[in-house]
DNA sequence: GTTCTAGAAC
DNA sequence: GTTCTAGAAC
């Protein structure tokens, strides 16, 4: 849906004026990859005026020069036409001059026709009358030689959008996307459809890596080195808790993107979310830990610096992070930020590990700050050590490229390579090292309690940090501003009149989940409830098997109090946690009935013991999909499970494993995942053992898909660990998860509807996410043979 | 959980 | 016209 005639254009141009912008699309592909066909197909159905610049015919039908192509393209752009550059463009150097065409107010895209070499060769060999006269047997040698030199395009070359096509279907989709592009429409920026760079990494290798890496785990159990060897681009995505600000706002922006880009069925954002996301800087409190800076003074400076910065920038968020919810600096800053009326959507505090904001906190930040030392070296204590440990060698190497040392009050931006574990795992694209004043006599540059100088340096440090953050942001805005002439990432941009339906939250919601201690335990300890929280979310439950609609969804407000969105509701108390009483609808009782009276259901029971029953899911969502059903009365869902149920849970897990392994003996190509739905539709605790093909006619809607492919699905092994550690398992009682856009569970590409998703997953060969492999959450033939 | 179906999307 | 979603009913 291009924007020109649309009165609801989400990215309206400034002052109501339509700013015409050119578009240059470089085709990238070997001879025989279908570049000319692509151009012709688009031009045949196009809604805008295109010129195809083909080096093979540019000289009066004969092969011409690159210069001729450049001149022809420039002329076409001047005439307001859009241009296809139809030449191989396989190497960066060959593309560079064409990318520069974008300097004259044009977007530059790449469409990569990365089809199998064999196909290109056979087409080249077969073709007669090809414009490039590359026919016959010679073609094979030429194609092979060219492909050896192939350098896939990157955004950093200056492209605002890159579309990778690996199959005929991909090409069709891309043709459709460009055909539908109206005269002044635009497509969202980013990388689409990129395959994992290293598809050769197979399960066996992953297992091997895992084995090796056990020696290299940090204290929190984070695996460090395995990621060094993987280049798979995992972009933390919308399968996180949907209610952190970051996830939510990024979702919104993707929704925006989709309005301009209705046909981008392949939407695997590679390289972080910065193109479409809200730029978020997570930073620790500088100097207050190891450098022993006074907390009162530091908190004043933080709040002042944040306030100043936010006055200047709109589409950014700053998040102060500390490990403990008892953190004094967080409490001080929260209080002062509230007093100063700093908008809590733009600045807030977060309790968690800054190195695992996404994986452990489900909170996405694309930039994090590191309180470094003057040598910019790993080690020391606190945040610096943790960040270097988590980021692996790549951070050290990347840092060295930027600076050797740093003086107090300064900061330095370090872009993380896309292969960096931090980038892959956490979605962090940049680390900014910042050095604050030191009040610790044991550390270098000791200020001897000179707080006049100290405060000055700390202010400098924060302003340097924030300005550097903004400079990254500005540089990435280059792409964004290309997408529309009016600064598209404005958060205030309303969604009025849009038709996207994936995300229906309001902008001002926040929910902190994922840290047990800050929530469930506090409830036990009788923390005060504050119904007048500044921001809160209530998540009504409808459509599930129980009739009572609400469950707890609490959050911390600025005052650090717990607020409840469910005042006056009856709860029953089990041990420490309060559990909502639920009334289950008749249809949701089927499993409960089977669990209690298995003798009446011999037709479905496949295995029976005193504790559990194994049965096929009546409506399997994959080739193999069985349920391990607990028989314990009163245990209806994962949220009800407590420590005393651990033996049962472990037993159910091992029974699930046994069945998965049995299925694997029949079909070794299957891969299984074991887990629970956060909010099950059917009463009676049941473990899903489901093969990851999702090849089933019963998988019919978004809810089906997302219930197995977002954090709504809680892996059995994780649940067990969490119960062991915290007494309860995390359940994500957030219905919006089930309404999230449809993303392939392998390559993370987004798809407009279930049929399209299903046809994609039937062919997607990308490996399953590394975190699943890595944490042993998948059961496959490979995992069995190694383990 | 499924089925049915109106109406939106294509 | 067909396809697809989402809400209601069960």
PDB file of C-alpha atoms in Angstrom, chain A residues 437-605:
ATOM      1  CA  UNK A 437      34.839  10.461  37.698  1.00  0.00           C
ATOM      2  CA  UNK A 438      36.509   8.278  40.274  1.00  0.00           C
ATOM      3  CA  UNK A 439      36.164   8.778  44.018  1.00  0.00           C
ATOM      4  CA  UNK A 440      37.846   5.520  44.901  1.00  0.00           C
ATOM      5  CA  UNK A 441      41.457   5.934  46.090  1.00  0.00           C
ATOM      6  CA  UNK A 442      42.224   2.430  44.830  1.00  0.00           C
ATOM      7  CA  UNK A 443      41.426   3.359  41.222  1.00  0.00           C
ATOM      8  CA  UNK A 444      43.172   5.581  38.681  1.00  0.00           C
ATOM      9  CA  UNK A 445      42.343   9.290  38.366  1.00  0.00           C
ATOM     10  CA  UNK A 446      41.255   9.541  41.977  1.00  0.00           C
ATOM     11  CA  UNK A 447      39.591  12.903  42.568  1.00  0.00           C
ATOM     12  CA  UNK A 448      40.178  13.042  46.336  1.00  0.00           C
ATOM     13  CA  UNK A 449      36.540  13.836  47.037  1.00  0.00           C
ATOM     14  CA  UNK A 450      36.628  16.939  44.878  1.00  0.00           C
ATOM     15  CA  UNK A 451      32.936  16.926  44.055  1.00  0.00           C
ATOM     16  CA  UNK A 452      33.057  20.202  42.159  1.00  0.00           C
ATOM     17  CA  UNK A 453      35.328  18.600  39.636  1.00  0.00           C
ATOM     18  CA  UNK A 454      33.613  15.215  40.069  1.00  0.00           C
ATOM     19  CA  UNK A 455      30.150  16.540  39.291  1.00  0.00           C
ATOM     20  CA  UNK A 456      31.445  18.367  36.272  1.00  0.00           C
ATOM     21  CA  UNK A 457      33.059  15.217  34.946  1.00  0.00           C
ATOM     22  CA  UNK A 458      29.986  13.147  35.622  1.00  0.00           C
ATOM     23  CA  UNK A 459      27.810  15.642  33.782  1.00  0.00           C
ATOM     24  CA  UNK A 460      30.273  15.582  30.916  1.00  0.00           C
ATOM     25  CA  UNK A 461      30.217  11.810  30.920  1.00  0.00           C
ATOM     26  CA  UNK A 462      26.449  11.630  30.642  1.00  0.00           C
ATOM     27  CA  UNK A 463      26.182  14.346  28.055  1.00  0.00           C
ATOM     28  CA  UNK A 464      28.939  12.702  26.024  1.00  0.00           C
ATOM     29  CA  UNK A 465      27.180   9.366  26.359  1.00  0.00           C
ATOM     30  CA  UNK A 466      23.806  10.712  25.317  1.00  0.00           C
ATOM     31  CA  UNK A 467      25.212  12.785  22.492  1.00  0.00           C
ATOM     32  CA  UNK A 468      27.098   9.836  21.173  1.00  0.00           C
ATOM     33  CA  UNK A 469      23.922   7.805  21.375  1.00  0.00           C
ATOM     34  CA  UNK A 470      22.142  10.509  19.414  1.00  0.00           C
ATOM     35  CA  UNK A 471      24.893  10.525  16.839  1.00  0.00           C
ATOM     36  CA  UNK A 472      24.326   6.844  16.132  1.00  0.00           C
ATOM     37  CA  UNK A 473      20.688   7.608  15.930  1.00  0.00           C
ATOM     38  CA  UNK A 474      21.214  10.447  13.510  1.00  0.00           C
ATOM     39  CA  UNK A 475      23.349   8.336  11.330  1.00  0.00           C
ATOM     40  CA  UNK A 476      20.681   5.677  11.223  1.00  0.00           C
ATOM     41  CA  UNK A 477      18.042   8.310  10.627  1.00  0.00           C
ATOM     42  CA  UNK A 478      19.595   8.675   7.225  1.00  0.00           C
ATOM     43  CA  UNK A 479      17.666   5.608   6.144  1.00  0.00           C
ATOM     44  CA  UNK A 480      14.593   6.605   7.982  1.00  0.00           C
ATOM     45  CA  UNK A 481      14.471  10.058   6.560  1.00  0.00           C
ATOM     46  CA  UNK A 482      14.730   8.507   3.161  1.00  0.00           C
ATOM     47  CA  UNK A 483      11.618   6.539   3.782  1.00  0.00           C
ATOM     48  CA  UNK A 484       9.600   9.645   4.117  1.00  0.00           C
ATOM     49  CA  UNK A 485      10.384  13.276   3.927  1.00  0.00           C
ATOM     50  CA  UNK A 486       9.102  14.001   7.364  1.00  0.00           C
ATOM     51  CA  UNK A 487      11.106  12.216  10.031  1.00  0.00           C
ATOM     52  CA  UNK A 488       9.094   9.078  10.199  1.00  0.00           C
ATOM     53  CA  UNK A 489      10.155   7.792  13.519  1.00  0.00           C
ATOM     54  CA  UNK A 490       8.134  10.314  15.400  1.00  0.00           C
ATOM     55  CA  UNK A 491       6.485   8.465  18.182  1.00  0.00           C
ATOM     56  CA  UNK A 492       3.591  10.803  18.270  1.00  0.00           C
ATOM     57  CA  UNK A 493       2.682   9.829  14.779  1.00  0.00           C
ATOM     58  CA  UNK A 494      -0.828   8.517  15.199  1.00  0.00           C
ATOM     59  CA  UNK A 495      -2.049   5.286  13.783  1.00  0.00           C
ATOM     60  CA  UNK A 496      -5.421   6.727  13.025  1.00  0.00           C
ATOM     61  CA  UNK A 497      -7.063   5.256  10.031  1.00  0.00           C
ATOM     62  CA  UNK A 498      -4.562   2.483   9.610  1.00  0.00           C
ATOM     63  CA  UNK A 499      -5.752  -0.950   8.903  1.00  0.00           C
ATOM     64  CA  UNK A 500      -3.024  -2.908  10.618  1.00  0.00           C
ATOM     65  CA  UNK A 501      -4.415  -5.056  13.340  1.00  0.00           C
ATOM     66  CA  UNK A 502      -1.474  -6.901  14.734  1.00  0.00           C
ATOM     67  CA  UNK A 503      -0.990  -4.718  17.760  1.00  0.00           C
ATOM     68  CA  UNK A 504      -3.733  -3.011  19.525  1.00  0.00           C
ATOM     69  CA  UNK A 505      -2.078  -1.655  22.613  1.00  0.00           C
ATOM     70  CA  UNK A 506      -2.212   1.965  23.409  1.00  0.00           C
ATOM     71  CA  UNK A 507       1.087   3.762  23.423  1.00  0.00           C
ATOM     72  CA  UNK A 508       1.188   4.345  27.106  1.00  0.00           C
ATOM     73  CA  UNK A 509       1.395   0.908  28.559  1.00  0.00           C
ATOM     74  CA  UNK A 510       4.117  -0.718  30.419  1.00  0.00           C
ATOM     75  CA  UNK A 511       4.385  -3.960  32.157  1.00  0.00           C
ATOM     76  CA  UNK A 512       7.427  -5.304  33.813  1.00  0.00           C
ATOM     77  CA  UNK A 513       7.623  -8.999  33.662  1.00  0.00           C
ATOM     78  CA  UNK A 514      10.338 -11.495  33.859  1.00  0.00           C
ATOM     79  CA  UNK A 515      11.795 -10.708  37.238  1.00  0.00           C
ATOM     80  CA  UNK A 516      10.193 -12.942  39.726  1.00  0.00           C
ATOM     81  CA  UNK A 517      11.632 -11.202  42.699  1.00  0.00           C
ATOM     82  CA  UNK A 518      10.214  -7.876  41.892  1.00  0.00           C
ATOM     83  CA  UNK A 519       6.717  -9.193  41.592  1.00  0.00           C
ATOM     84  CA  UNK A 520       5.554 -12.489  42.911  1.00  0.00           C
ATOM     85  CA  UNK A 521       7.775 -12.470  45.934  1.00  0.00           C
ATOM     86  CA  UNK A 522       6.847  -8.973  46.826  1.00  0.00           C
ATOM     87  CA  UNK A 523       3.259  -9.972  46.807  1.00  0.00           C
ATOM     88  CA  UNK A 524       4.081 -12.527  49.439  1.00  0.00           C
ATOM     89  CA  UNK A 525       5.929 -10.039  51.457  1.00  0.00           C
ATOM     90  CA  UNK A 526       2.892  -7.837  51.533  1.00  0.00           C
ATOM     91  CA  UNK A 527       4.167  -4.927  49.519  1.00  0.00           C
ATOM     92  CA  UNK A 528       1.672  -2.125  49.357  1.00  0.00           C
ATOM     93  CA  UNK A 529      -0.587  -2.091  46.373  1.00  0.00           C
ATOM     94  CA  UNK A 530      -0.998   1.222  44.709  1.00  0.00           C
ATOM     95  CA  UNK A 531      -3.966   1.448  42.454  1.00  0.00           C
ATOM     96  CA  UNK A 532      -2.951   4.898  41.320  1.00  0.00           C
ATOM     97  CA  UNK A 533       0.079   3.826  39.348  1.00  0.00           C
ATOM     98  CA  UNK A 534       1.056   6.269  36.677  1.00  0.00           C
ATOM     99  CA  UNK A 535       0.994   3.678  33.997  1.00  0.00           C
ATOM    100  CA  UNK A 536      -0.546   0.358  34.151  1.00  0.00           C
ATOM    101  CA  UNK A 537      -1.826  -2.297  31.954  1.00  0.00           C
ATOM    102  CA  UNK A 538      -4.670  -4.604  32.509  1.00  0.00           C
ATOM    103  CA  UNK A 539      -4.876  -7.595  30.342  1.00  0.00           C
ATOM    104  CA  UNK A 540      -8.341  -8.956  30.117  1.00  0.00           C
ATOM    105  CA  UNK A 541      -8.537 -12.617  29.436  1.00  0.00           C
ATOM    106  CA  UNK A 542     -11.276 -13.628  27.160  1.00  0.00           C
ATOM    107  CA  UNK A 543     -11.664 -16.597  24.941  1.00  0.00           C
ATOM    108  CA  UNK A 544      -9.729 -18.888  27.184  1.00  0.00           C
ATOM    109  CA  UNK A 545     -11.211 -21.850  28.833  1.00  0.00           C
ATOM    110  CA  UNK A 546     -11.894 -20.170  32.098  1.00  0.00           C
ATOM    111  CA  UNK A 547     -14.657 -17.713  32.588  1.00  0.00           C
ATOM    112  CA  UNK A 548     -13.138 -15.487  35.234  1.00  0.00           C
ATOM    113  CA  UNK A 549     -11.464 -13.007  33.055  1.00  0.00           C
ATOM    114  CA  UNK A 550      -8.578 -11.548  34.982  1.00  0.00           C
ATOM    115  CA  UNK A 551      -5.266 -12.568  36.296  1.00  0.00           C
ATOM    116  CA  UNK A 552      -2.617 -10.524  37.988  1.00  0.00           C
ATOM    117  CA  UNK A 553      -0.699  -8.116  35.904  1.00  0.00           C
ATOM    118  CA  UNK A 554       1.227  -5.961  38.230  1.00  0.00           C
ATOM    119  CA  UNK A 555       3.981  -3.509  37.709  1.00  0.00           C
ATOM    120  CA  UNK A 556       6.248  -1.216  39.532  1.00  0.00           C
ATOM    121  CA  UNK A 557       5.432   2.417  39.289  1.00  0.00           C
ATOM    122  CA  UNK A 558       7.838   5.267  39.736  1.00  0.00           C
ATOM    123  CA  UNK A 559       7.553   5.065  43.480  1.00  0.00           C
ATOM    124  CA  UNK A 560       8.701   1.512  43.409  1.00  0.00           C
ATOM    125  CA  UNK A 561       5.341   0.304  44.605  1.00  0.00           C
ATOM    126  CA  UNK A 562       3.543  -2.599  43.211  1.00  0.00           C
ATOM    127  CA  UNK A 563       0.291  -1.731  41.589  1.00  0.00           C
ATOM    128  CA  UNK A 564      -2.451  -4.174  40.928  1.00  0.00           C
ATOM    129  CA  UNK A 565      -4.735  -4.025  37.997  1.00  0.00           C
ATOM    130  CA  UNK A 566      -7.212  -6.311  39.637  1.00  0.00           C
ATOM    131  CA  UNK A 567      -8.516  -4.657  42.736  1.00  0.00           C
ATOM    132  CA  UNK A 568     -11.055  -6.449  44.792  1.00  0.00           C
ATOM    133  CA  UNK A 569     -10.814  -9.783  43.114  1.00  0.00           C
ATOM    134  CA  UNK A 570     -10.877 -12.971  45.044  1.00  0.00           C
ATOM    135  CA  UNK A 571      -7.760 -15.007  45.101  1.00  0.00           C
ATOM    136  CA  UNK A 572      -6.768 -18.192  46.735  1.00  0.00           C
ATOM    137  CA  UNK A 573      -3.413 -18.507  48.309  1.00  0.00           C
ATOM    138  CA  UNK A 574      -1.118 -21.374  47.565  1.00  0.00           C
ATOM    139  CA  UNK A 575       2.094 -21.278  49.515  1.00  0.00           C
ATOM    140  CA  UNK A 576       3.534 -17.911  48.785  1.00  0.00           C
ATOM    141  CA  UNK A 577       1.839 -16.954  45.581  1.00  0.00           C
ATOM    142  CA  UNK A 578      -1.672 -15.870  45.013  1.00  0.00           C
ATOM    143  CA  UNK A 579      -3.449 -17.720  42.306  1.00  0.00           C
ATOM    144  CA  UNK A 580      -6.563 -16.604  40.574  1.00  0.00           C
ATOM    145  CA  UNK A 581      -9.618 -18.754  40.975  1.00  0.00           C
ATOM    146  CA  UNK A 582     -10.842 -19.774  37.620  1.00  0.00           C
ATOM    147  CA  UNK A 583     -14.054 -21.167  36.348  1.00  0.00           C
ATOM    148  CA  UNK A 584     -13.583 -23.307  33.321  1.00  0.00           C
ATOM    149  CA  UNK A 585     -16.072 -23.519  30.517  1.00  0.00           C
ATOM    150  CA  UNK A 586     -17.596 -26.871  29.724  1.00  0.00           C
ATOM    151  CA  UNK A 587     -15.607 -27.364  26.548  1.00  0.00           C
ATOM    152  CA  UNK A 588     -12.383 -26.667  28.397  1.00  0.00           C
ATOM    153  CA  UNK A 589     -12.935 -29.559  30.763  1.00  0.00           C
ATOM    154  CA  UNK A 590     -12.257 -32.364  28.303  1.00  0.00           C
ATOM    155  CA  UNK A 591      -8.698 -33.074  29.454  1.00  0.00           C
ATOM    156  CA  UNK A 592      -9.694 -32.739  33.070  1.00  0.00           C
ATOM    157  CA  UNK A 593     -12.361 -35.353  32.540  1.00  0.00           C
ATOM    158  CA  UNK A 594      -9.905 -37.678  30.819  1.00  0.00           C
ATOM    159  CA  UNK A 595      -7.352 -37.219  33.597  1.00  0.00           C
ATOM    160  CA  UNK A 596      -9.875 -38.107  36.240  1.00  0.00           C
ATOM    161  CA  UNK A 597     -11.590 -40.938  34.391  1.00  0.00           C
ATOM    162  CA  UNK A 598      -9.110 -42.420  31.944  1.00  0.00           C
ATOM    163  CA  UNK A 599     -10.928 -45.761  31.944  1.00  0.00           C
ATOM    164  CA  UNK A 600     -13.784 -44.048  30.131  1.00  0.00           C
ATOM    165  CA  UNK A 601     -11.462 -42.819  27.414  1.00  0.00           C
ATOM    166  CA  UNK A 602      -9.463 -45.882  26.511  1.00  0.00           C
ATOM    167  CA  UNK A 603      -9.743 -44.973  22.852  1.00  0.00           C
ATOM    168  CA  UNK A 604      -7.504 -41.931  23.281  1.00  0.00           C
ATOM    169  CA  UNK A 605      -5.181 -42.929  26.122  1.00  0.00           C
TER     170      UNK A 605
END
